[in-house]
Amino acid sequence: MNPQPDRAAWLLGGDASCSRESGANGPPLRIVLLGAPGVGKGTQAALLTATTGACQLSTGDIFRHAKHAAAGEPLSPAMHQALDAMHRGELVPDATVLALVTERIHCLRCPGGFMLDGFPRTVVQAEALDRLLAENRVPLDAVLRYELSLEELAVRIAGRRTCPHCKAVYHMQTKPPRVAGCCDHCGHPLVQREDDRPEASRVRLAVYEKSTTPLIDYYDRRHLLVHVDAHGTPEAVYRRSRTALHAHLATKR
Ligand code: AMP
């Protein structure tokens, strides 16, 4: 099992490097995780990282990290605009997201592989990702598409709580912490993500439907799409993910 690397290169960009390289178990795995907000992509990415060594690259984490790291420091105008959009539940402009990902191209070239979580989210981003990967001769292995009904997504989002310190994720009904309101791992008070508030989460679900669902066809046409039923416990979904992914990879060999 591989613990999640610190992902400094991804979270900070620039000259930052990770304290240790991702360790691949076997050939590097390079996948995109696709699915609506609240479907559990982040949870699955953490589980898949533990067994494959591929690093979770979440664009949302870059924005959340910038917000906390910059407390008291001025943000660039583009990052300011990005955090405002995030607060409202809207998408950050493609140009901003693509500039951040391009700056982190070394993470896509990482010999440990990658799991992109929350990127791409629009067809423009998917086309740009294709170009970046082709220029760097990095193949994409699969796009795992997690599926859940709108009603269940709303329940998952409303009950989600996170630890702002160690990033552990809980759910008030299905995965409560041992002590109410406190992280099991580090004891910090749990918070609700700003964009999980009802006003913002309604916007996020609508934005997903309009901007991100076209990617299902986009990747289906490229024979990369792998469907995963996201009902049930994280472990059950993880087992389904592994089975579906292995079946897909076997067809490519
Ligand atoms: P996530 O953690 O993936 O749910 O992302 C949280 C928020 O960050 C989103 O609701 C957007 O405001 C912003 N964001 C993250 N990734 C992207 C992306 N690829 N394109 C546009 N906005 C993004």
mmCIF file of C-alpha atoms and ligand atoms in Angstrom:
data_model
loop_
_atom_site.group_PDB
_atom_site.id
_atom_site.type_symbol
_atom_site.label_atom_id
_atom_site.label_comp_id
_atom_site.label_asym_id
_atom_site.label_seq_id
_atom_site.Cartn_x
_atom_site.Cartn_y
_atom_site.Cartn_z
ATOM 1 C CA MET A 1 0.000 0.000 0.000
ATOM 2 C CA ASN A 2 1.290 3.456 -0.901
ATOM 3 C CA PRO A 3 0.416 6.386 1.361
ATOM 4 C CA GLN A 4 -0.710 9.512 -0.473
ATOM 5 C CA PRO A 5 2.446 11.483 -1.383
ATOM 6 C CA ASP A 6 2.512 15.091 -0.157
ATOM 7 C CA ARG A 7 1.726 16.342 -3.717
ATOM 8 C CA ALA A 8 3.726 19.536 -3.111
ATOM 9 C CA ALA A 9 4.590 19.826 -6.813
ATOM 10 C CA TRP A 10 0.907 19.718 -7.734
ATOM 11 C CA LEU A 11 -0.502 21.854 -4.926
ATOM 12 C CA LEU A 12 2.130 24.595 -5.030
ATOM 13 C CA GLY A 13 3.330 24.573 -8.661
ATOM 14 C CA GLY A 14 6.452 26.564 -9.547
ATOM 15 C CA ASP A 15 9.690 24.983 -8.313
ATOM 16 C CA ALA A 16 8.056 22.889 -5.589
ATOM 17 C CA SER A 17 8.878 19.196 -5.610
ATOM 18 C CA CYS A 18 7.288 16.290 -3.763
ATOM 19 C CA SER A 19 9.051 14.904 -0.712
ATOM 20 C CA ARG A 20 8.987 11.492 -2.366
ATOM 21 C CA GLU A 21 8.101 10.320 -5.826
ATOM 22 C CA SER A 22 4.866 8.404 -6.277
ATOM 23 C CA GLY A 23 5.687 4.720 -6.235
ATOM 24 C CA ALA A 24 3.997 2.790 -9.027
ATOM 25 C CA ASN A 25 3.059 -0.840 -8.419
ATOM 26 C CA GLY A 26 3.640 -2.133 -11.934
ATOM 27 C CA PRO A 27 3.242 0.042 -15.029
ATOM 28 C CA PRO A 28 2.125 3.612 -14.269
ATOM 29 C CA LEU A 29 -1.599 4.175 -14.387
ATOM 30 C CA ARG A 30 -2.875 7.392 -15.970
ATOM 31 C CA ILE A 31 -6.542 7.976 -15.544
ATOM 32 C CA VAL A 32 -9.203 10.668 -15.366
ATOM 33 C CA LEU A 33 -11.964 10.428 -12.746
ATOM 34 C CA LEU A 34 -15.246 11.811 -14.037
ATOM 35 C CA GLY A 35 -18.439 12.296 -12.071
ATOM 36 C CA ALA A 36 -20.755 14.842 -10.491
ATOM 37 C CA PRO A 37 -19.840 16.772 -7.329
ATOM 38 C CA GLY A 38 -20.343 14.559 -4.295
ATOM 39 C CA VAL A 39 -20.130 11.273 -6.191
ATOM 40 C CA GLY A 40 -16.973 10.310 -4.265
ATOM 41 C CA LYS A 41 -14.182 10.849 -6.810
ATOM 42 C CA GLY A 42 -11.806 12.136 -4.143
ATOM 43 C CA THR A 43 -12.480 9.165 -1.862
ATOM 44 C CA GLN A 44 -11.934 6.722 -4.715
ATOM 45 C CA ALA A 45 -8.775 8.544 -5.789
ATOM 46 C CA ALA A 46 -7.337 8.134 -2.282
ATOM 47 C CA LEU A 47 -8.162 4.397 -2.288
ATOM 48 C CA LEU A 48 -6.744 3.885 -5.787
ATOM 49 C CA THR A 49 -3.585 5.815 -4.859
ATOM 50 C CA ALA A 50 -3.003 3.443 -1.971
ATOM 51 C CA THR A 51 -2.873 0.411 -4.267
ATOM 52 C CA THR A 52 -1.534 1.803 -7.552
ATOM 53 C CA GLY A 53 0.837 4.555 -6.421
ATOM 54 C CA ALA A 54 -0.667 6.967 -8.977
ATOM 55 C CA CYS A 55 -1.001 10.420 -7.466
ATOM 56 C CA GLN A 56 -4.367 12.192 -7.022
ATOM 57 C CA LEU A 57 -4.226 15.435 -8.986
ATOM 58 C CA SER A 58 -7.244 17.517 -8.027
ATOM 59 C CA THR A 59 -7.610 21.002 -9.499
ATOM 60 C CA GLY A 60 -10.069 21.853 -6.697
ATOM 61 C CA ASP A 61 -7.281 21.077 -4.196
ATOM 62 C CA ILE A 62 -5.014 23.630 -5.912
ATOM 63 C CA PHE A 63 -7.629 26.330 -5.332
ATOM 64 C CA ARG A 64 -8.363 25.283 -1.732
ATOM 65 C CA HIS A 65 -4.645 25.152 -0.992
ATOM 66 C CA ALA A 66 -4.075 28.625 -2.475
ATOM 67 C CA LYS A 67 -6.897 29.997 -0.363
ATOM 68 C CA HIS A 68 -5.465 28.683 2.921
ATOM 69 C CA ALA A 69 -1.810 29.291 2.071
ATOM 70 C CA ALA A 70 -2.512 32.890 1.078
ATOM 71 C CA ALA A 71 -4.357 33.876 4.257
ATOM 72 C CA GLY A 72 -3.230 37.469 4.754
ATOM 73 C CA GLU A 73 -1.193 37.583 1.528
ATOM 74 C CA PRO A 74 -2.433 39.196 -1.690
ATOM 75 C CA LEU A 75 -3.713 36.767 -4.329
ATOM 76 C CA SER A 76 -3.113 37.219 -8.046
ATOM 77 C CA PRO A 77 -6.169 38.681 -9.840
ATOM 78 C CA ALA A 78 -6.713 35.335 -11.645
ATOM 79 C CA MET A 79 -6.638 33.388 -8.363
ATOM 80 C CA HIS A 80 -8.998 35.938 -6.779
ATOM 81 C CA GLN A 81 -11.449 35.457 -9.628
ATOM 82 C CA ALA A 82 -11.027 31.667 -9.361
ATOM 83 C CA LEU A 83 -11.828 31.613 -5.642
ATOM 84 C CA ASP A 84 -14.873 33.844 -6.164
ATOM 85 C CA ALA A 85 -16.169 31.443 -8.831
ATOM 86 C CA MET A 86 -15.513 28.489 -6.541
ATOM 87 C CA HIS A 87 -17.356 30.162 -3.684
ATOM 88 C CA ARG A 88 -20.433 30.540 -5.903
ATOM 89 C CA GLY A 89 -20.159 26.946 -7.141
ATOM 90 C CA GLU A 90 -19.350 28.081 -10.686
ATOM 91 C CA LEU A 91 -16.490 26.893 -12.858
ATOM 92 C CA VAL A 92 -13.185 28.719 -12.849
ATOM 93 C CA PRO A 93 -12.412 30.064 -16.354
ATOM 94 C CA ASP A 94 -10.772 27.492 -18.631
ATOM 95 C CA ALA A 95 -7.758 29.749 -19.250
ATOM 96 C CA THR A 96 -6.952 29.923 -15.515
ATOM 97 C CA VAL A 97 -7.307 26.181 -14.998
ATOM 98 C CA LEU A 98 -5.258 25.373 -18.082
ATOM 99 C CA ALA A 99 -2.471 27.743 -17.036
ATOM 100 C CA LEU A 100 -2.264 25.980 -13.649
ATOM 101 C CA VAL A 101 -2.241 22.487 -15.192
ATOM 102 C CA THR A 102 0.305 23.444 -17.865
ATOM 103 C CA GLU A 103 2.586 24.849 -15.166
ATOM 104 C CA ARG A 104 2.349 21.417 -13.481
ATOM 105 C CA ILE A 105 3.070 19.350 -16.605
ATOM 106 C CA HIS A 106 5.833 17.496 -14.699
ATOM 107 C CA CYS A 107 3.053 15.915 -12.577
ATOM 108 C CA LEU A 108 1.476 14.471 -15.729
ATOM 109 C CA ARG A 109 4.880 13.129 -16.722
ATOM 110 C CA CYS A 110 5.470 11.613 -13.263
ATOM 111 C CA PRO A 111 6.699 8.007 -13.562
ATOM 112 C CA GLY A 112 4.235 7.062 -10.825
ATOM 113 C CA GLY A 113 1.265 7.899 -13.081
ATOM 114 C CA PHE A 114 -1.700 10.102 -12.152
ATOM 115 C CA MET A 115 -5.389 10.249 -11.360
ATOM 116 C CA LEU A 116 -6.887 13.519 -12.510
ATOM 117 C CA ASP A 117 -9.770 14.439 -10.189
ATOM 118 C CA GLY A 118 -12.001 17.353 -11.248
ATOM 119 C CA PHE A 119 -10.060 18.033 -14.445
ATOM 120 C CA PRO A 120 -11.004 18.198 -17.270
ATOM 121 C CA ARG A 121 -14.462 19.636 -16.641
ATOM 122 C CA THR A 122 -15.228 21.118 -20.052
ATOM 123 C CA VAL A 123 -14.636 20.009 -23.635
ATOM 124 C CA VAL A 124 -12.138 22.881 -24.049
ATOM 125 C CA GLN A 125 -10.167 21.494 -21.085
ATOM 126 C CA ALA A 126 -10.355 17.927 -22.422
ATOM 127 C CA GLU A 127 -9.015 19.016 -25.812
ATOM 128 C CA ALA A 128 -6.199 20.937 -24.131
ATOM 129 C CA LEU A 129 -5.375 17.892 -21.992
ATOM 130 C CA ASP A 130 -5.216 15.714 -25.119
ATOM 131 C CA ARG A 131 -2.760 18.161 -26.685
ATOM 132 C CA LEU A 132 -0.612 18.370 -23.536
ATOM 133 C CA LEU A 133 -0.442 14.585 -23.200
ATOM 134 C CA ALA A 134 0.308 14.081 -26.907
ATOM 135 C CA GLU A 135 3.092 16.701 -26.831
ATOM 136 C CA ASN A 136 4.613 14.881 -23.879
ATOM 137 C CA ARG A 137 3.994 11.383 -25.294
ATOM 138 C CA VAL A 138 1.988 10.384 -22.248
ATOM 139 C CA PRO A 139 -0.905 7.985 -22.964
ATOM 140 C CA LEU A 140 -4.206 8.139 -21.096
ATOM 141 C CA ASP A 141 -5.277 4.657 -19.954
ATOM 142 C CA ALA A 142 -8.901 5.166 -18.950
ATOM 143 C CA VAL A 143 -11.612 7.572 -17.816
ATOM 144 C CA LEU A 144 -13.544 6.202 -14.841
ATOM 145 C CA ARG A 145 -17.043 7.599 -14.910
ATOM 146 C CA TYR A 146 -18.883 7.384 -11.556
ATOM 147 C CA GLU A 147 -22.688 7.338 -11.726
ATOM 148 C CA LEU A 148 -25.245 8.193 -9.020
ATOM 149 C CA SER A 149 -28.769 9.648 -9.018
ATOM 150 C CA LEU A 150 -29.281 13.368 -8.386
ATOM 151 C CA GLU A 151 -31.175 12.622 -5.144
ATOM 152 C CA GLU A 152 -28.287 10.595 -3.748
ATOM 153 C CA LEU A 153 -25.755 13.194 -4.814
ATOM 154 C CA ALA A 154 -27.689 15.855 -2.896
ATOM 155 C CA VAL A 155 -27.687 13.677 0.253
ATOM 156 C CA ARG A 156 -23.960 12.971 -0.044
ATOM 157 C CA ILE A 157 -23.073 16.638 -0.501
ATOM 158 C CA ALA A 158 -25.303 17.861 2.341
ATOM 159 C CA GLY A 159 -23.752 15.421 4.856
ATOM 160 C CA ARG A 160 -20.117 15.787 3.801
ATOM 161 C CA ARG A 161 -17.688 17.261 6.333
ATOM 162 C CA THR A 162 -13.952 17.624 5.885
ATOM 163 C CA CYS A 163 -10.954 18.189 8.075
ATOM 164 C CA PRO A 164 -9.287 21.432 6.962
ATOM 165 C CA HIS A 165 -6.004 20.214 8.468
ATOM 166 C CA CYS A 166 -5.427 16.659 7.153
ATOM 167 C CA LYS A 167 -8.158 16.692 4.461
ATOM 168 C CA ALA A 168 -9.902 13.540 5.775
ATOM 169 C CA VAL A 169 -13.504 13.319 4.561
ATOM 170 C CA TYR A 170 -16.516 12.238 6.667
ATOM 171 C CA HIS A 171 -20.247 11.969 6.218
ATOM 172 C CA MET A 172 -22.613 12.817 9.047
ATOM 173 C CA GLN A 173 -24.836 9.781 8.400
ATOM 174 C CA THR A 174 -22.692 7.186 6.631
ATOM 175 C CA LYS A 175 -19.199 7.878 7.997
ATOM 176 C CA PRO A 176 -19.428 9.966 11.171
ATOM 177 C CA PRO A 177 -16.255 10.726 13.130
ATOM 178 C CA ARG A 178 -15.787 8.920 16.477
ATOM 179 C CA VAL A 179 -16.176 12.217 18.385
ATOM 180 C CA ALA A 180 -18.891 14.438 16.906
ATOM 181 C CA GLY A 181 -17.428 17.319 14.895
ATOM 182 C CA CYS A 182 -13.746 16.301 15.345
ATOM 183 C CA CYS A 183 -11.342 14.606 12.958
ATOM 184 C CA ASP A 184 -10.452 11.017 13.957
ATOM 185 C CA HIS A 185 -6.891 11.458 12.686
ATOM 186 C CA CYS A 186 -5.785 14.853 13.996
ATOM 187 C CA GLY A 187 -8.601 16.093 16.271
ATOM 188 C CA HIS A 188 -9.220 19.310 14.280
ATOM 189 C CA PRO A 189 -12.814 20.601 14.122
ATOM 190 C CA LEU A 190 -14.538 19.410 10.946
ATOM 191 C CA VAL A 191 -16.025 21.931 8.525
ATOM 192 C CA GLN A 192 -18.507 21.939 5.682
ATOM 193 C CA ARG A 193 -16.866 22.980 2.408
ATOM 194 C CA GLU A 194 -18.152 26.412 1.372
ATOM 195 C CA ASP A 195 -19.209 25.037 -1.988
ATOM 196 C CA ASP A 196 -21.169 22.208 -0.304
ATOM 197 C CA ARG A 197 -23.654 24.778 1.097
ATOM 198 C CA PRO A 198 -27.077 24.263 -0.544
ATOM 199 C CA GLU A 199 -26.937 27.444 -2.706
ATOM 200 C CA ALA A 200 -23.511 26.591 -4.129
ATOM 201 C CA SER A 201 -24.088 22.846 -4.478
ATOM 202 C CA ARG A 202 -27.246 23.443 -6.554
ATOM 203 C CA VAL A 203 -25.170 25.596 -8.917
ATOM 204 C CA ARG A 204 -22.390 22.967 -9.058
ATOM 205 C CA LEU A 205 -24.781 20.175 -10.008
ATOM 206 C CA ALA A 206 -26.344 22.319 -12.763
ATOM 207 C CA VAL A 207 -22.899 23.325 -14.044
ATOM 208 C CA TYR A 208 -21.828 19.680 -14.079
ATOM 209 C CA GLU A 209 -24.859 18.730 -16.148
ATOM 210 C CA LYS A 210 -24.261 21.490 -18.690
ATOM 211 C CA SER A 211 -20.461 21.662 -18.995
ATOM 212 C CA THR A 212 -19.065 18.306 -17.897
ATOM 213 C CA THR A 213 -21.540 15.672 -19.114
ATOM 214 C CA PRO A 214 -20.483 16.304 -22.764
ATOM 215 C CA LEU A 215 -17.175 14.702 -21.735
ATOM 216 C CA ILE A 216 -18.932 11.349 -21.403
ATOM 217 C CA ASP A 217 -19.443 11.239 -25.181
ATOM 218 C CA TYR A 218 -16.050 12.793 -25.775
ATOM 219 C CA TYR A 219 -14.220 9.951 -24.012
ATOM 220 C CA ASP A 220 -16.644 7.269 -25.169
ATOM 221 C CA ARG A 221 -15.702 8.111 -28.751
ATOM 222 C CA ARG A 222 -12.053 7.594 -27.785
ATOM 223 C CA HIS A 223 -12.857 4.181 -26.209
ATOM 224 C CA LEU A 224 -11.547 5.322 -22.854
ATOM 225 C CA LEU A 225 -14.767 5.393 -20.854
ATOM 226 C CA VAL A 226 -15.270 2.921 -17.995
ATOM 227 C CA HIS A 227 -18.643 3.083 -16.176
ATOM 228 C CA VAL A 228 -18.723 2.574 -12.414
ATOM 229 C CA ASP A 229 -21.879 2.397 -10.315
ATOM 230 C CA ALA A 230 -21.176 4.712 -7.347
ATOM 231 C CA HIS A 231 -23.870 3.341 -4.983
ATOM 232 C CA GLY A 232 -22.840 1.842 -1.668
ATOM 233 C CA THR A 233 -19.855 2.104 0.627
ATOM 234 C CA PRO A 234 -16.522 3.564 -0.536
ATOM 235 C CA GLU A 235 -15.012 0.056 -0.309
ATOM 236 C CA ALA A 236 -17.763 -1.465 -2.485
ATOM 237 C CA VAL A 237 -17.344 1.292 -5.092
ATOM 238 C CA TYR A 238 -13.580 0.846 -4.952
ATOM 239 C CA ARG A 239 -13.889 -2.899 -5.643
ATOM 240 C CA ARG A 240 -16.138 -2.137 -8.617
ATOM 241 C CA SER A 241 -13.651 0.478 -9.854
ATOM 242 C CA ARG A 242 -10.753 -1.990 -9.741
ATOM 243 C CA THR A 243 -12.707 -4.740 -11.488
ATOM 244 C CA ALA A 244 -13.972 -2.420 -14.241
ATOM 245 C CA LEU A 245 -10.564 -0.815 -14.701
ATOM 246 C CA HIS A 246 -8.738 -4.148 -14.959
ATOM 247 C CA ALA A 247 -11.288 -5.420 -17.463
ATOM 248 C CA HIS A 248 -10.783 -2.262 -19.552
ATOM 249 C CA LEU A 249 -6.993 -2.441 -19.370
ATOM 250 C CA ALA A 250 -7.070 -6.120 -20.369
ATOM 251 C CA THR A 251 -8.864 -5.194 -23.612
ATOM 252 C CA LYS A 252 -6.046 -2.788 -24.484
ATOM 253 C CA ARG A 253 -3.190 -5.253 -24.012
HETATM 254 P P1 AMP B 1 -13.812 20.077 -6.742
HETATM 255 O O1 AMP B 1 -13.007 19.940 -5.511
HETATM 256 O O2 AMP B 1 -13.258 19.280 -7.899
HETATM 257 O O3 AMP B 1 -15.281 19.838 -6.520
HETATM 258 O O4 AMP B 1 -13.664 21.610 -7.215
HETATM 259 C C1 AMP B 1 -14.128 22.663 -6.416
HETATM 260 C C2 AMP B 1 -14.351 23.902 -7.267
HETATM 261 O O5 AMP B 1 -13.105 24.326 -7.856
HETATM 262 C C3 AMP B 1 -15.295 23.738 -8.454
HETATM 263 O O6 AMP B 1 -16.646 23.851 -8.081
HETATM 264 C C4 AMP B 1 -14.834 24.881 -9.350
HETATM 265 O O7 AMP B 1 -15.279 26.136 -8.862
HETATM 266 C C5 AMP B 1 -13.325 24.840 -9.166
HETATM 267 N N1 AMP B 1 -12.704 23.921 -10.124
HETATM 268 C C6 AMP B 1 -11.978 22.811 -9.824
HETATM 269 N N2 AMP B 1 -11.546 22.206 -10.924
HETATM 270 C C7 AMP B 1 -11.996 22.930 -11.968
HETATM 271 C C8 AMP B 1 -11.899 22.800 -13.390
HETATM 272 N N3 AMP B 1 -11.233 21.787 -13.946
HETATM 273 N N4 AMP B 1 -12.497 23.744 -14.155
HETATM 274 C C9 AMP B 1 -13.163 24.773 -13.614
HETATM 275 N N5 AMP B 1 -13.319 24.952 -12.279
HETATM 276 C C10 AMP B 1 -12.743 24.042 -11.462
#
